[in-house]
Tab-separated table of C-alpha atoms in Angstrom:
chain	number	residue	atom	x	y	z
I	14	MET	CA	-42.033	49.177	108.500
I	15	SER	CA	-40.648	45.786	109.545
I	16	ILE	CA	-38.809	45.453	112.858
I	17	LEU	CA	-35.947	42.997	113.142
I	18	SER	CA	-36.729	40.917	116.188
I	19	LYS	CA	-33.189	39.657	116.677
I	20	TYR	CA	-31.386	42.193	118.837
I	21	TYR	CA	-27.993	41.394	117.294
I	22	GLY	CA	-29.059	42.578	113.855
I	23	ILE	CA	-29.303	40.786	110.557
I	24	ALA	CA	-27.088	38.307	108.680
I	25	GLY	CA	-26.170	38.621	105.019
I	26	ALA	CA	-28.605	35.913	103.901
I	27	GLU	CA	-31.435	37.660	105.755
I	28	LEU	CA	-30.512	40.974	104.118
I	29	ARG	CA	-30.586	39.275	100.694
I	30	ALA	CA	-34.019	37.770	101.468
I	31	GLU	CA	-35.374	41.187	102.552
I	32	ARG	CA	-33.990	42.783	99.363
I	33	LYS	CA	-35.570	40.109	97.153
I	34	ALA	CA	-38.868	40.366	99.059
I	35	ALA	CA	-38.867	44.094	98.289
I	36	GLY	CA	-38.340	43.243	94.598
I	37	LEU	CA	-35.026	45.078	94.289
I	38	SER	CA	-31.841	44.045	92.547
I	39	GLN	CA	-28.466	44.741	94.120
I	40	ALA	CA	-27.907	47.637	91.717
I	41	ASN	CA	-31.346	49.144	92.467
I	42	LEU	CA	-30.821	48.899	96.239
I	43	ALA	CA	-27.370	50.458	95.926
I	44	GLU	CA	-28.712	53.313	93.790
I	45	ARG	CA	-31.602	54.073	96.163
I	46	ALA	CA	-29.333	53.876	99.242
I	47	GLY	CA	-26.659	56.050	97.637
I	48	ILE	CA	-23.901	53.439	97.979
I	49	GLY	CA	-21.962	51.251	95.545
I	50	ARG	CA	-23.255	47.908	94.320
I	51	HIS	CA	-20.136	46.226	95.667
I	52	ALA	CA	-21.098	47.369	99.176
I	53	VAL	CA	-24.407	45.505	98.834
I	54	VAL	CA	-22.547	42.404	97.599
I	55	TYR	CA	-20.088	42.676	100.510
I	56	TRP	CA	-22.771	42.914	103.200
I	57	GLU	CA	-24.905	40.153	101.675
I	58	LYS	CA	-21.953	37.741	101.849
I	59	LYS	CA	-21.311	38.314	105.560
I	60	PRO	CA	-22.261	35.221	107.604
I	61	GLU	CA	-22.409	36.942	111.005
I	62	LYS	CA	-25.104	39.311	112.165
I	63	PHE	CA	-24.556	43.034	111.889
I	64	TRP	CA	-26.488	46.290	112.234
I	65	ARG	CA	-23.905	49.060	112.451
I	66	GLY	CA	-22.382	51.098	109.675
I	67	TRP	CA	-23.632	53.936	107.564
I	68	ALA	CA	-24.076	51.756	104.451
I	69	ILE	CA	-26.146	49.239	106.433
I	70	GLN	CA	-28.307	51.966	107.927
I	71	ARG	CA	-28.986	53.347	104.446
I	72	MET	CA	-29.935	49.908	103.115
I	73	PHE	CA	-32.193	49.320	106.118
I	74	LYS	CA	-33.897	52.666	105.514
I	75	VAL	CA	-34.571	51.801	101.856
I	76	LEU	CA	-35.869	48.337	102.804
I	77	GLY	CA	-37.960	49.751	105.665
I	78	LEU	CA	-36.152	47.798	108.399
I	79	THR	CA	-35.372	48.907	111.947
I	80	VAL	CA	-33.148	47.204	114.486
I	81	LEU	CA	-34.189	47.206	118.116
I	82	SER	CA	-31.794	49.039	120.394
I	83	VAL	CA	-29.862	47.154	123.062
I	84	TYR	CA	-28.895	49.001	126.207
I	85	TYR	CA	-25.968	47.541	128.125
I	86	THR	CA	-26.212	48.170	131.842
I	87	THR	CA	-24.647	46.713	134.944
I	88	THR	CA	-27.933	45.237	136.173
I	89	ARG	CA	-30.420	44.099	133.544
I	90	ALA	CA	-30.433	44.872	129.844
I	91	ARG	CA	-33.689	45.856	128.215
I	92	VAL	CA	-34.683	45.639	124.585
I	93	ASP	CA	-37.318	48.305	124.037
I	94	GLY	CA	-38.801	47.775	127.507
I	95	ASP	CA	-38.799	43.956	127.604
I	96	LEU	CA	-36.460	42.123	129.961
I	97	LEU	CA	-34.108	39.763	128.177
I	98	LYS	CA	-34.150	36.084	128.986
I	99	ASP	CA	-31.545	34.900	131.504
I	100	ARG	CA	-29.398	33.191	128.879
I	101	GLU	CA	-29.382	36.276	126.690
I	102	GLN	CA	-28.566	38.418	129.732
I	103	GLU	CA	-25.626	36.169	130.611
I	104	ARG	CA	-24.322	36.504	127.047
I	105	LEU	CA	-24.639	40.302	127.199
I	106	ASP	CA	-22.835	40.399	130.549
I	107	TRP	CA	-20.061	38.255	129.103
I	108	LEU	CA	-19.792	40.475	126.014
I	109	CYS	CA	-19.650	43.619	128.180
I	110	GLU	CA	-16.922	42.173	130.395
I	111	ALA	CA	-14.921	40.964	127.386
I	112	HIS	CA	-15.183	44.416	125.804
I	113	ASN	CA	-14.133	46.136	129.030
I	114	ALA	CA	-11.143	43.773	129.344
I	115	ARG	CA	-10.047	44.614	125.776
I	116	VAL	CA	-10.346	48.342	126.495
I	117	ARG	CA	-8.265	48.013	129.676
I	118	ALA	CA	-5.600	45.980	127.843
I	119	ARG	CA	-5.473	48.521	125.017
I	120	ALA	CA	-5.110	51.386	127.499
I	121	ALA	CA	-2.220	49.593	129.197
I	122	ARG	CA	-0.426	49.227	125.833
I	123	TYR	CA	-1.228	52.717	124.537
I	124	ARG	CA	1.809	54.629	123.281
I	125	GLN	CA	1.624	58.277	122.300
I	126	PRO	CA	4.283	60.518	120.703
I	127	CYS	CA	6.652	61.777	123.407
I	128	GLY	CA	6.641	65.447	122.385
I	129	ALA	CA	9.512	66.466	124.700
I	130	LYS	CA	11.694	69.304	123.413
I	131	THR	CA	14.972	67.947	122.001
I	132	ARG	CA	18.353	69.723	121.895
I	133	LYS	CA	17.587	70.957	118.379
I	134	GLY	CA	14.334	72.488	119.622
I	135	HIS	CA	12.032	70.012	117.857
I	136	ALA	CA	9.434	67.796	119.505
I	137	CYS	CA	10.599	64.224	120.143
I	138	ARG	CA	8.869	61.803	117.758
I	139	LEU	CA	9.556	58.587	119.665
I	140	LEU	CA	6.618	56.754	121.175
I	141	SER	CA	6.131	56.827	124.929
I	142	GLU	CA	6.542	53.831	127.163
I	143	PRO	CA	3.235	51.951	127.680
I	144	GLY	CA	1.100	53.738	130.262
I	145	ARG	CA	3.443	56.766	130.382
I	146	ARG	CA	3.608	60.143	128.645
I	147	ARG	CA	7.315	60.223	127.702
I	148	CYS	CA	9.740	57.993	125.796
I	149	LYS	CA	12.593	56.103	127.462
I	150	PHE	CA	15.013	58.960	126.773
I	151	HIS	CA	12.829	61.681	128.322
I	152	GLY	CA	11.701	60.126	131.594
I	153	GLY	CA	9.519	57.216	130.593
I	154	ARG	CA	11.797	54.655	132.259
I	155	SER	CA	13.215	56.786	135.002
I	156	THR	CA	14.879	54.835	137.803
I	157	GLY	CA	15.299	57.821	140.091
I	158	LEU	CA	18.009	60.357	140.769
I	159	ARG	CA	21.572	59.330	139.956
I	160	MET	CA	23.537	62.130	141.535
I	161	GLY	CA	23.909	63.765	144.900
I	162	LYS	CA	21.060	63.138	147.303
I	163	GLY	CA	19.395	60.472	145.125
I	164	LYS	CA	22.572	58.385	144.981
I	165	ALA	CA	22.717	58.264	148.770
I	166	HIS	CA	19.288	56.532	148.896
I	167	ASP	CA	20.307	53.679	146.542
């Protein structure tokens, strides 16, 4: 079983070379992996490196390939017990921070269905205000009390 030494996975051209080295056509690989031939064509045309996806994992299994696991940590990342080089570690740190920033931005923009009970007795279908649970009509943009005691504080 061959181990892919590049921790980011394999590019389409490398996948094609592995398939040809195994003596398989695209149709044969697809049949053995239980996927469509067009999936093999799709992944072989990809210029960037990849290793995730159920179709990829099936093709790797047929070709006898394994991808080394990468563990993202806050201190040092290890690839099957070996410390990564400083430059690779810096890249992983940058990728982790970029991913975390995207997750935080997505959470700040997240809008869910309001679900408040309307006058007709149905659940409100409007989306909530970002970062809140209710829409603008059911308390999502509340500015405080407008009568009695609340008015006195304005």
